[in-house]
Amino acid sequence: MSGYTMLRNGGLGNGGQPWMLRWSSRIRLSWLSFTLFIILVFFPLIAHYYLTTIDDANNAGKPIFVPRTGNELCEVKHVQDLCRIRESVSEELLQLEAKRQELNSEIAKLNLKIEACKKSIENAKQDLLQLKNVISQTEHSYKELMAQNQPKLSLPIRLLPDKDDVNVPLPKSKRNCRLHNCFDYSRCPLTSGFPVFVYNSDQYPFGNLIDPLIKQALEASVRTNVYVTENANIACIYVVLLGEMQETLMPKPTELEQQLHSLPYWRTDGHNHLIINLSRKSETQNYLYNVSTGRAMIAQSTFYDSQYRPGFDIVVSPLVHAMSEPNFLEIPAQVPVKRKYLFSFQGEKIESLRSSLQEARSFEEEMEGNAPADYDDRIITTLKAVQDSKLDFVMVEFTCKNQPKASLPTEWALCGGREDRIELLKQSTFALIITPGDSQLVISAGSAMRLFEALEAGAIPVILGEQIHLPYHDMIRWNEAVLIIPKPRITEVHFLLRSISDNDLLAMRRQGRFLWETYFSTSDTVFNTILATIRTRIQIPAAPIREEPAVEIPHRSGKAAGTDPNMADNGDLDLGPVETEPPYASPKYLRNFTLTATDIYRNWNSAPGPFHLFPHTPFDPVLPSEAKFLGSGTGFRPIGGGAGGSGKEFQAALGGNVPREQFTVVMLTYEREEVLMNSLERLNGLPYLNKVVVVWNSPKLPSEDLLWPDIGVPIVVVRTEKNSLNNRFLPWDEIETEAVLSIDDDAHLRHDEIMFGFRCTHYSAGGVTVYIHYLSCTDHELHPVLYSRAALTILLVTSRWTFRCPGCPQALSHDDSHFHERHKCINFFVKVYGYMPLLYTQFRVDSVLFKTRLPHDKTKCFKFI
């Protein structure tokens, strides 16, 4: 026990445990000290020896820690990547330095060029100024040379009324009168303006016997005609107005002849006189047949072959609507093409009625050489056979239910009243007109009345008898509106009428409607057409359109207009130069005295097809190139006449058919000053702009303190007599360019859209482009609606989202009644046409509007007719 206890206590006895602990601690500290000594002393020595004795693989025996070159250091594996980066950066820095030096050299060269260009510009300005002076001097010299070399022309000598006309050759017979031997051209110089003197019929005995309606109608037309003059000494034509006379009061032929010869300017033979004998009824007698009219021209509806002088006398239509204009609401529509009856005829031939109702001779007998005594017999038999066959619905009646109208011998008399005849014609596709059996009667008032009523009702006239002379037959191409068939072809008429296509039927009906409206419908159209026929025969140009004098409202321009980026941001699209010089007027139309002799124009108001006619319509509008077209909203319209030519060159270089061309903006406004000012500012910087004509439609003048923007071109504010949307159509004398952009003050168009329309105006091969989105007709303004029937070329030049007015305080379109009024206007417009002439289309060409870059020779300007 004692020994175990000693061992557990760490030693022998009680004092062993401390000693063992102290000994063990000494041994551990000694061992740790020895180990640290070995590490601190021997390891650095060994490492130093190793590093100083190991040679490089390629340089044996060479110590490592000695000074080495940069390349040698790079060969060390852990720094090779850094060396490659340093070499790449050094190479790039060298390249950049070389480029910097090169750019500095180029900048220096460009600076030298800039200085040289500045000097060249200054020299060019000086040269340009000198060239302008040279051009001005050359133009002045040219005018002087032209004035020296221009032959001096004198006007033809005018004959005085009290002198004999010894220079006019005498024809062998009054029947042989023509313009060259019965007309005095010396009284009608080309520059005379075609003055017409009209006798006052109240001062002569025959004037009291004229039908009052005809008399009043013609006198009203005379008062408004531009050619009528009160100075008889300068007159080219002397007009004598006659008309229907009551048979009980009608003077004897000798008495009427004496009254005519006693006219103060008759001068023995009545040369340069025009006797207008109009009829209002079909039974008017030809009381001038036995009257010696000398060299006076006659215009009437009834002529015998022995009486009519071709190219001298005039066949006219009857004056049905004497004191009133046609009621377009009662005129039938032109569609549908086919009507209830294929053709219709009502008439009675008193003299041959008994023989006509008998059975006609057979065709076989006629083929044997026994011709019928009267073709009317075969006509009756053939038409009755067609009616009995019931192949088509036809209406033919050869006896009148009531007493027939009085008629000339061998003429088919009219049946019933005018209203009943019109109702039947409204249901007829064709209207048969049988000419008189007497071949010497070239035209009668009854036949002319049938033609008038057929055209008015939209029934295509079918005239049986080719010997007839229709009204103005030497001026109008009647074959585009009327079928003229010889009487021997009566058996082929049914086949011929059934073979005509619907398109041709509609074309002929539309053409007939146009002829009726333009030349026969009213007393003004009849009187103007008669004068236009004579004027065209003697080759005198029409009177120009009277310009509307512009009463300018003074205004102040006090601020420079800015440029709306939304309106003028055109990207890289070059719209053209901004005008910096004074406005340039379009060249005047210079062919006024040669067009009647060298050109045969197709009537430009006709619809659907062209037809030859005298160059100017009887309303005295001028040629298409001189006309002022109508439109509303936004659209270009030409005013003067151009020189003609293709628009291809203009589309490529904006040169047009003249060396220089501009356009005028006509802007309609009404008491919206802020909207107007904004619209005017948007025109700033618009290329090819000549001037802006603001049509002030309000009776209230602009504010006195209103400052108008300065857009670089003149702004002319025009005051109107009344508030009318049609004021934009007036030919203001301030407009001096061919192209006019008619636009409302609340219409927002981009500059590229406007230039697209301006380019296409000239690109359409000399044509006219007008954009119409409404036709405005007011309470009594009917003629603008009729005039708008010109063959207009409609061109859309705007996109829907730029045609807006976000800040307009008031507008007509905000009122619902405005659209109702325009609905009525469009419906009335359809009545005037007889069909809906507007075409619905969704086709759109917007390569310019949406910045689609196309080659200039591939860009097209499309139009819709």
mmCIF file of N, CA, C and O in Angstrom, residues 430-493:
data_model
loop_
_atom_site.group_PDB
_atom_site.id
_atom_site.type_symbol
_atom_site.label_atom_id
_atom_site.label_comp_id
_atom_site.label_asym_id
_atom_site.label_seq_id
_atom_site.Cartn_x
_atom_site.Cartn_y
_atom_site.Cartn_z
ATOM 1 N N PHE A 430 -84.698 55.207 -123.873
ATOM 2 C CA PHE A 430 -84.503 55.972 -125.112
ATOM 3 C C PHE A 430 -85.794 56.728 -125.422
ATOM 4 O O PHE A 430 -86.894 56.285 -125.063
ATOM 5 N N ALA A 431 -85.638 57.865 -126.114
ATOM 6 C CA ALA A 431 -86.772 58.657 -126.575
ATOM 7 C C ALA A 431 -86.659 58.810 -128.090
ATOM 8 O O ALA A 431 -85.677 59.380 -128.583
ATOM 9 N N LEU A 432 -87.636 58.275 -128.810
ATOM 10 C CA LEU A 432 -87.627 58.363 -130.269
ATOM 11 C C LEU A 432 -88.089 59.751 -130.705
ATOM 12 O O LEU A 432 -89.076 60.293 -130.178
ATOM 13 N N ILE A 433 -87.382 60.305 -131.654
ATOM 14 C CA ILE A 433 -87.733 61.587 -132.265
ATOM 15 C C ILE A 433 -87.782 61.361 -133.773
ATOM 16 O O ILE A 433 -86.736 61.132 -134.406
ATOM 17 N N ILE A 434 -88.972 61.405 -134.335
ATOM 18 C CA ILE A 434 -89.153 61.182 -135.774
ATOM 19 C C ILE A 434 -89.143 62.536 -136.459
ATOM 20 O O ILE A 434 -89.955 63.415 -136.141
ATOM 21 N N THR A 435 -88.220 62.738 -137.360
ATOM 22 C CA THR A 435 -88.098 64.019 -138.045
ATOM 23 C C THR A 435 -89.270 64.208 -139.009
ATOM 24 O O THR A 435 -89.914 63.232 -139.428
ATOM 25 N N PRO A 436 -89.573 65.436 -139.397
ATOM 26 C CA PRO A 436 -90.670 65.681 -140.340
ATOM 27 C C PRO A 436 -90.454 64.948 -141.660
ATOM 28 O O PRO A 436 -89.316 64.708 -142.095
ATOM 29 N N GLY A 437 -91.577 64.596 -142.272
ATOM 30 C CA GLY A 437 -91.489 63.903 -143.554
ATOM 31 C C GLY A 437 -90.970 64.778 -144.663
ATOM 32 O O GLY A 437 -90.410 64.282 -145.653
ATOM 33 N N ASP A 438 -91.119 66.074 -144.528
ATOM 34 C CA ASP A 438 -90.621 67.005 -145.545
ATOM 35 C C ASP A 438 -89.113 67.132 -145.379
ATOM 36 O O ASP A 438 -88.620 67.676 -144.390
ATOM 37 N N SER A 439 -88.369 66.656 -146.344
ATOM 38 C CA SER A 439 -86.904 66.708 -146.255
ATOM 39 C C SER A 439 -86.372 68.120 -146.332
ATOM 40 O O SER A 439 -85.201 68.362 -145.998
ATOM 41 N N GLN A 440 -87.163 69.074 -146.784
ATOM 42 C CA GLN A 440 -86.729 70.462 -146.839
ATOM 43 C C GLN A 440 -86.763 71.146 -145.475
ATOM 44 O O GLN A 440 -86.163 72.199 -145.296
ATOM 45 N N LEU A 441 -87.453 70.542 -144.508
ATOM 46 C CA LEU A 441 -87.523 71.093 -143.155
ATOM 47 C C LEU A 441 -86.373 70.497 -142.347
ATOM 48 O O LEU A 441 -86.451 69.391 -141.809
ATOM 49 N N VAL A 442 -85.272 71.220 -142.268
ATOM 50 C CA VAL A 442 -84.061 70.678 -141.639
ATOM 51 C C VAL A 442 -84.169 70.653 -140.118
ATOM 52 O O VAL A 442 -83.517 69.844 -139.453
ATOM 53 N N ILE A 443 -84.988 71.513 -139.518
ATOM 54 C CA ILE A 443 -85.203 71.529 -138.086
ATOM 55 C C ILE A 443 -86.508 72.246 -137.818
ATOM 56 O O ILE A 443 -86.864 73.193 -138.516
ATOM 57 N N SER A 444 -87.225 71.781 -136.809
ATOM 58 C CA SER A 444 -88.477 72.414 -136.439
ATOM 59 C C SER A 444 -88.514 72.622 -134.939
ATOM 60 O O SER A 444 -87.797 71.946 -134.181
ATOM 61 N N ALA A 445 -89.361 73.548 -134.507
ATOM 62 C CA ALA A 445 -89.489 73.812 -133.073
ATOM 63 C C ALA A 445 -90.013 72.591 -132.340
ATOM 64 O O ALA A 445 -89.636 72.333 -131.188
ATOM 65 N N GLY A 446 -90.879 71.795 -133.000
ATOM 66 C CA GLY A 446 -91.382 70.590 -132.360
ATOM 67 C C GLY A 446 -90.292 69.562 -132.118
ATOM 68 O O GLY A 446 -90.197 68.969 -131.033
ATOM 69 N N SER A 447 -89.437 69.335 -133.104
ATOM 70 C CA SER A 447 -88.326 68.393 -132.929
ATOM 71 C C SER A 447 -87.340 68.900 -131.888
ATOM 72 O O SER A 447 -86.820 68.121 -131.075
ATOM 73 N N ALA A 448 -87.064 70.203 -131.903
ATOM 74 C CA ALA A 448 -86.154 70.772 -130.906
ATOM 75 C C ALA A 448 -86.730 70.648 -129.504
ATOM 76 O O ALA A 448 -85.995 70.412 -128.533
ATOM 77 N N MET A 449 -88.075 70.774 -129.387
ATOM 78 C CA MET A 449 -88.701 70.615 -128.076
ATOM 79 C C MET A 449 -88.589 69.172 -127.588
ATOM 80 O O MET A 449 -88.334 68.923 -126.399
ATOM 81 N N ARG A 450 -88.788 68.213 -128.477
ATOM 82 C CA ARG A 450 -88.630 66.809 -128.089
ATOM 83 C C ARG A 450 -87.198 66.528 -127.631
ATOM 84 O O ARG A 450 -86.970 65.807 -126.647
ATOM 85 N N LEU A 451 -86.223 67.086 -128.334
ATOM 86 C CA LEU A 451 -84.826 66.902 -127.939
ATOM 87 C C LEU A 451 -84.566 67.522 -126.573
ATOM 88 O O LEU A 451 -83.898 66.921 -125.716
ATOM 89 N N PHE A 452 -85.090 68.716 -126.340
ATOM 90 C CA PHE A 452 -84.896 69.397 -125.061
ATOM 91 C C PHE A 452 -85.472 68.572 -123.913
ATOM 92 O O PHE A 452 -84.810 68.361 -122.882
ATOM 93 N N GLU A 453 -86.690 68.089 -124.072
ATOM 94 C CA GLU A 453 -87.331 67.339 -122.994
ATOM 95 C C GLU A 453 -86.654 65.994 -122.758
ATOM 96 O O GLU A 453 -86.556 65.538 -121.616
ATOM 97 N N ALA A 454 -86.172 65.348 -123.818
ATOM 98 C CA ALA A 454 -85.479 64.071 -123.632
ATOM 99 C C ALA A 454 -84.187 64.255 -122.856
ATOM 100 O O ALA A 454 -83.878 63.482 -121.930
ATOM 101 N N LEU A 455 -83.409 65.269 -123.189
ATOM 102 C CA LEU A 455 -82.169 65.514 -122.461
ATOM 103 C C LEU A 455 -82.450 65.899 -121.015
ATOM 104 O O LEU A 455 -81.718 65.493 -120.099
ATOM 105 N N GLU A 456 -83.488 66.670 -120.791
ATOM 106 C CA GLU A 456 -83.825 67.079 -119.426
ATOM 107 C C GLU A 456 -84.224 65.889 -118.568
ATOM 108 O O GLU A 456 -83.832 65.799 -117.393
ATOM 109 N N ALA A 457 -84.974 64.951 -119.126
ATOM 110 C CA ALA A 457 -85.449 63.794 -118.371
ATOM 111 C C ALA A 457 -84.443 62.650 -118.345
ATOM 112 O O ALA A 457 -84.680 61.646 -117.666
ATOM 113 N N GLY A 458 -83.333 62.764 -119.053
ATOM 114 C CA GLY A 458 -82.327 61.710 -119.033
ATOM 115 C C GLY A 458 -82.623 60.561 -119.965
ATOM 116 O O GLY A 458 -81.980 59.508 -119.852
ATOM 117 N N ALA A 459 -83.574 60.718 -120.900
ATOM 118 C CA ALA A 459 -83.822 59.702 -121.921
ATOM 119 C C ALA A 459 -82.930 59.978 -123.120
ATOM 120 O O ALA A 459 -82.896 61.101 -123.623
ATOM 121 N N ILE A 460 -82.195 58.980 -123.565
ATOM 122 C CA ILE A 460 -81.245 59.175 -124.661
ATOM 123 C C ILE A 460 -82.026 59.374 -125.960
ATOM 124 O O ILE A 460 -82.804 58.507 -126.366
ATOM 125 N N PRO A 461 -81.840 60.510 -126.628
ATOM 126 C CA PRO A 461 -82.596 60.762 -127.861
ATOM 127 C C PRO A 461 -82.137 59.842 -128.993
ATOM 128 O O PRO A 461 -80.936 59.644 -129.208
ATOM 129 N N VAL A 462 -83.116 59.273 -129.705
ATOM 130 C CA VAL A 462 -82.869 58.480 -130.910
ATOM 131 C C VAL A 462 -83.620 59.182 -132.046
ATOM 132 O O VAL A 462 -84.854 59.158 -132.093
ATOM 133 N N ILE A 463 -82.873 59.824 -132.929
ATOM 134 C CA ILE A 463 -83.461 60.640 -133.985
ATOM 135 C C ILE A 463 -83.517 59.819 -135.257
ATOM 136 O O ILE A 463 -82.482 59.339 -135.748
ATOM 137 N N LEU A 464 -84.718 59.645 -135.782
ATOM 138 C CA LEU A 464 -84.921 58.921 -137.037
ATOM 139 C C LEU A 464 -84.969 59.944 -138.160
ATOM 140 O O LEU A 464 -85.957 60.645 -138.339
ATOM 141 N N GLY A 465 -83.878 60.031 -138.906
ATOM 142 C CA GLY A 465 -83.766 61.017 -139.972
ATOM 143 C C GLY A 465 -82.456 61.753 -139.878
ATOM 144 O O GLY A 465 -82.291 62.594 -138.984
ATOM 145 N N GLU A 466 -81.534 61.441 -140.789
ATOM 146 C CA GLU A 466 -80.192 62.018 -140.696
ATOM 147 C C GLU A 466 -80.096 63.404 -141.295
ATOM 148 O O GLU A 466 -79.055 64.070 -141.176
ATOM 149 N N GLN A 467 -81.157 63.904 -141.917
ATOM 150 C CA GLN A 467 -81.080 65.217 -142.554
ATOM 151 C C GLN A 467 -81.268 66.353 -141.558
ATOM 152 O O GLN A 467 -81.082 67.525 -141.902
ATOM 153 N N ILE A 468 -81.571 66.052 -140.333
ATOM 154 C CA ILE A 468 -81.860 67.085 -139.343
ATOM 155 C C ILE A 468 -80.588 67.806 -138.915
ATOM 156 O O ILE A 468 -79.496 67.224 -138.876
ATOM 157 N N HIS A 469 -80.716 69.103 -138.630
ATOM 158 C CA HIS A 469 -79.634 69.916 -138.089
ATOM 159 C C HIS A 469 -79.950 70.204 -136.621
ATOM 160 O O HIS A 469 -80.862 70.994 -136.325
ATOM 161 N N LEU A 470 -79.227 69.590 -135.711
ATOM 162 C CA LEU A 470 -79.463 69.795 -134.291
ATOM 163 C C LEU A 470 -78.887 71.142 -133.848
ATOM 164 O O LEU A 470 -78.042 71.731 -134.530
ATOM 165 N N PRO A 471 -79.333 71.671 -132.707
ATOM 166 C CA PRO A 471 -78.819 72.963 -132.235
ATOM 167 C C PRO A 471 -77.294 72.956 -132.101
ATOM 168 O O PRO A 471 -76.706 72.021 -131.568
ATOM 169 N N TYR A 472 -76.694 74.006 -132.641
ATOM 170 C CA TYR A 472 -75.241 74.198 -132.593
ATOM 171 C C TYR A 472 -74.503 72.966 -133.144
ATOM 172 O O TYR A 472 -73.474 72.538 -132.611
ATOM 173 N N HIS A 473 -75.032 72.390 -134.210
ATOM 174 C CA HIS A 473 -74.497 71.135 -134.737
ATOM 175 C C HIS A 473 -73.075 71.287 -135.258
ATOM 176 O O HIS A 473 -72.325 70.307 -135.337
ATOM 177 N N ASP A 474 -72.671 72.499 -135.627
ATOM 178 C CA ASP A 474 -71.306 72.701 -136.102
ATOM 179 C C ASP A 474 -70.328 72.922 -134.958
ATOM 180 O O ASP A 474 -69.129 73.095 -135.200
ATOM 181 N N MET A 475 -70.801 72.921 -133.730
ATOM 182 C CA MET A 475 -69.948 73.139 -132.568
ATOM 183 C C MET A 475 -69.944 71.951 -131.603
ATOM 184 O O MET A 475 -68.952 71.705 -130.938
ATOM 185 N N ILE A 476 -71.049 71.237 -131.518
ATOM 186 C CA ILE A 476 -71.197 70.151 -130.543
ATOM 187 C C ILE A 476 -71.141 68.816 -131.265
ATOM 188 O O ILE A 476 -71.769 68.643 -132.312
ATOM 189 N N ARG A 477 -70.439 67.873 -130.706
ATOM 190 C CA ARG A 477 -70.391 66.507 -131.224
ATOM 191 C C ARG A 477 -71.582 65.747 -130.640
ATOM 192 O O ARG A 477 -71.498 65.113 -129.587
ATOM 193 N N TRP A 478 -72.680 65.800 -131.371
ATOM 194 C CA TRP A 478 -73.913 65.215 -130.878
ATOM 195 C C TRP A 478 -73.862 63.693 -130.845
ATOM 196 O O TRP A 478 -74.658 63.064 -130.140
ATOM 197 N N ASN A 479 -72.976 63.077 -131.586
ATOM 198 C CA ASN A 479 -72.962 61.609 -131.614
ATOM 199 C C ASN A 479 -72.539 61.006 -130.283
ATOM 200 O O ASN A 479 -72.642 59.795 -130.097
ATOM 201 N N GLU A 480 -72.087 61.806 -129.324
ATOM 202 C CA GLU A 480 -71.732 61.291 -128.007
ATOM 203 C C GLU A 480 -72.897 61.359 -127.034
ATOM 204 O O GLU A 480 -72.770 60.903 -125.891
ATOM 205 N N ALA A 481 -74.009 61.943 -127.448
ATOM 206 C CA ALA A 481 -75.177 62.014 -126.574
ATOM 207 C C ALA A 481 -76.462 61.601 -127.272
ATOM 208 O O ALA A 481 -77.462 61.353 -126.591
ATOM 209 N N VAL A 482 -76.446 61.496 -128.605
ATOM 210 C CA VAL A 482 -77.659 61.244 -129.377
ATOM 211 C C VAL A 482 -77.355 60.189 -130.428
ATOM 212 O O VAL A 482 -76.246 60.149 -130.981
ATOM 213 N N LEU A 483 -78.325 59.332 -130.686
ATOM 214 C CA LEU A 483 -78.240 58.366 -131.784
ATOM 215 C C LEU A 483 -79.023 58.922 -132.966
ATOM 216 O O LEU A 483 -80.227 59.190 -132.854
ATOM 217 N N ILE A 484 -78.351 59.118 -134.092
ATOM 218 C CA ILE A 484 -78.984 59.605 -135.317
ATOM 219 C C ILE A 484 -79.000 58.452 -136.317
ATOM 220 O O ILE A 484 -77.940 57.995 -136.756
ATOM 221 N N ILE A 485 -80.194 57.982 -136.661
ATOM 222 C CA ILE A 485 -80.363 56.787 -137.492
ATOM 223 C C ILE A 485 -81.190 57.154 -138.715
ATOM 224 O O ILE A 485 -82.241 57.799 -138.583
ATOM 225 N N PRO A 486 -80.749 56.780 -139.903
ATOM 226 C CA PRO A 486 -81.574 57.028 -141.095
ATOM 227 C C PRO A 486 -82.904 56.279 -140.998
ATOM 228 O O PRO A 486 -82.996 55.175 -140.441
ATOM 229 N N LYS A 487 -83.927 56.865 -141.549
ATOM 230 C CA LYS A 487 -85.252 56.233 -141.494
ATOM 231 C C LYS A 487 -85.289 54.865 -142.166
ATOM 232 O O LYS A 487 -86.012 53.973 -141.682
ATOM 233 N N PRO A 488 -84.560 54.611 -143.267
ATOM 234 C CA PRO A 488 -84.593 53.261 -143.848
ATOM 235 C C PRO A 488 -84.099 52.163 -142.914
ATOM 236 O O PRO A 488 -84.345 50.979 -143.162
ATOM 237 N N ARG A 489 -83.396 52.516 -141.839
ATOM 238 C CA ARG A 489 -82.900 51.506 -140.888
ATOM 239 C C ARG A 489 -83.869 51.292 -139.731
ATOM 240 O O ARG A 489 -83.469 50.805 -138.680
ATOM 241 N N ILE A 490 -85.123 51.631 -139.896
ATOM 242 C CA ILE A 490 -86.072 51.495 -138.810
ATOM 243 C C ILE A 490 -86.203 50.053 -138.354
ATOM 244 O O ILE A 490 -86.406 49.772 -137.167
ATOM 245 N N THR A 491 -86.038 49.095 -139.267
ATOM 246 C CA THR A 491 -86.152 47.689 -138.883
ATOM 247 C C THR A 491 -84.971 47.229 -138.034
ATOM 248 O O THR A 491 -85.039 46.165 -137.410
ATOM 249 N N GLU A 492 -83.899 47.973 -138.009
ATOM 250 C CA GLU A 492 -82.712 47.621 -137.232
ATOM 251 C C GLU A 492 -82.617 48.391 -135.921
ATOM 252 O O GLU A 492 -81.679 48.186 -135.143
ATOM 253 N N VAL A 493 -83.564 49.273 -135.687
ATOM 254 C CA VAL A 493 -83.476 50.121 -134.493
ATOM 255 C C VAL A 493 -83.563 49.289 -133.220
ATOM 256 O O VAL A 493 -82.796 49.485 -132.266
#
